[in-house]
Amino acid sequence: MIKVAVNGYGTIGKRVASAILAQPDMTLVGVSKTSPNYEAYQAQRMGINLYVTKESLKEFEEAGIKVKGVLEDMIREADVVVDATPNGVGAQYKQVYTSMGKRALFQGGEKANVADVSFSALCNYDEAVDKKYVRVVSCNTTGLLRTLCTLNRVSKITRVRGTIVRRGADPKEVKKGPINSLVPDPASIPSHHAKDVNTVLKDLDIVTMAVVAPTTLMHVHLLDVTVSSPVTREDVLSVISSTPRILLVSGKSKVSSTAEIVEVARDMGRPRNDLYELVVFEDSVSVKGNEIFLMYAVHQESIVVPENVDAIRAVSGFADGRKSIEMTNASMGIGKGYLV
Ligand code: NAD
């Protein structure tokens, strides 16, 4: 059993913790919190061991939340630490993980140089095997890489041009916007997403542009992908529909928006309405000679969760990427084919 600790129990950390609890080959040592907020109460209710920083021990005691120990106690117990602290905080923790001789995963909000390798399970699982530090790329980059490494199986990709419509905030974030605007983010081109894709697919010719939109549900990507030989729409749909972690949604099902996709996740009884799979709008998939066009939606809060689970196995020396992906998918109910 791989003993895993989660440092930072927010949007990503709590989902990764739940996923670890579902794995047959992992145990959750505990999670860390810095303040006794609703997430800490919820973790306590779920029977998850809570560890806190020394400075916040008193605050937790006053809030009546039982803690198992301090952060260093949790790290000491673990084989692997999943760092899910806010952007840039993970890099500050790296020296703690190093000094305690622990393998660690970082999230996409950290700079790529925090880790030995940037990771996307369908693209480069093998490169992460036995590495000490791995960075699971961001939600948008995970969406791009999952799509590109799948389309590359139809015909070798030579060029990608993409537009990203980013959600303005996660549903719980009350202080972020925009509320009534579309904002180029960044205004300059390319956006950082292309550079981030290049941390995994190093020589790919890719340019991305991004706009942030007043929505909290999902991101949407619009891609124009050039491949090395002419392909058919059927070739593209056949590869997409047979790849786990990618779902298709057809206009016939009357699901034509991110709102309806999330509603289906609710109807499916998915924990926290999560959709770990990328959702491709089938009607958008079209082909012109060597060019493939498509639009798909990315559930930002959960798409990186299965990637974290696979990265835990990889850094622990589990060399069979295909098997790891299968185990993760089976334990989390992750599918392929059609959403409905
Ligand atoms: P979040 O703010 O929801 O959660 C971060 C958690 O870390 C909070 O519980 C916070 O209390 C805790 N924390 C803050 N400082 C800490 C410290 N010094 N020590 C321990 N814990 C501390 O953030 P998030 O959205 O979960 O993002 C975490 C990482 O995941 C970031 O790198 C982010 O870029 C990345 N990510 C986020 C999303 C998303 O959509 N939310 C998607 C993919 C990747």
PDB file of C-alpha atoms in Angstrom, residues 166-170 173-181 183 185 212-216:
ATOM      1  CA  ARG A 166     -11.763  29.948 -19.276  1.00  0.00           C
ATOM      2  CA  ARG A 167     -14.209  29.881 -16.379  1.00  0.00           C
ATOM      3  CA  GLY A 168     -13.899  33.038 -14.263  1.00  0.00           C
ATOM      4  CA  ALA A 169     -13.802  31.244 -10.901  1.00  0.00           C
ATOM      5  CA  ASP A 170     -14.573  27.959  -9.197  1.00  0.00           C
ATOM      6  CA  GLU A 173     -14.819  31.456  -5.041  1.00  0.00           C
ATOM      7  CA  VAL A 174     -16.944  34.477  -4.124  1.00  0.00           C
ATOM      8  CA  LYS A 175     -14.270  37.127  -4.586  1.00  0.00           C
ATOM      9  CA  LYS A 176     -13.294  36.403  -8.197  1.00  0.00           C
ATOM     10  CA  GLY A 177     -14.744  37.542 -11.510  1.00  0.00           C
ATOM     11  CA  PRO A 178     -15.516  38.791 -14.068  1.00  0.00           C
ATOM     12  CA  ILE A 179     -19.251  38.988 -13.378  1.00  0.00           C
ATOM     13  CA  ASN A 180     -20.283  40.662 -16.622  1.00  0.00           C
ATOM     14  CA  SER A 181     -17.428  40.765 -19.086  1.00  0.00           C
ATOM     15  CA  VAL A 183     -11.614  39.441 -20.733  1.00  0.00           C
ATOM     16  CA  ASP A 185      -6.434  36.641 -20.402  1.00  0.00           C
ATOM     17  CA  VAL A 212     -11.928  34.483 -19.320  1.00  0.00           C
ATOM     18  CA  ALA A 213     -15.740  34.306 -19.121  1.00  0.00           C
ATOM     19  CA  PRO A 214     -18.313  34.907 -16.358  1.00  0.00           C
ATOM     20  CA  THR A 215     -19.058  31.258 -15.599  1.00  0.00           C
ATOM     21  CA  THR A 216     -17.959  28.863 -12.852  1.00  0.00           C
TER      22      THR A 216
END
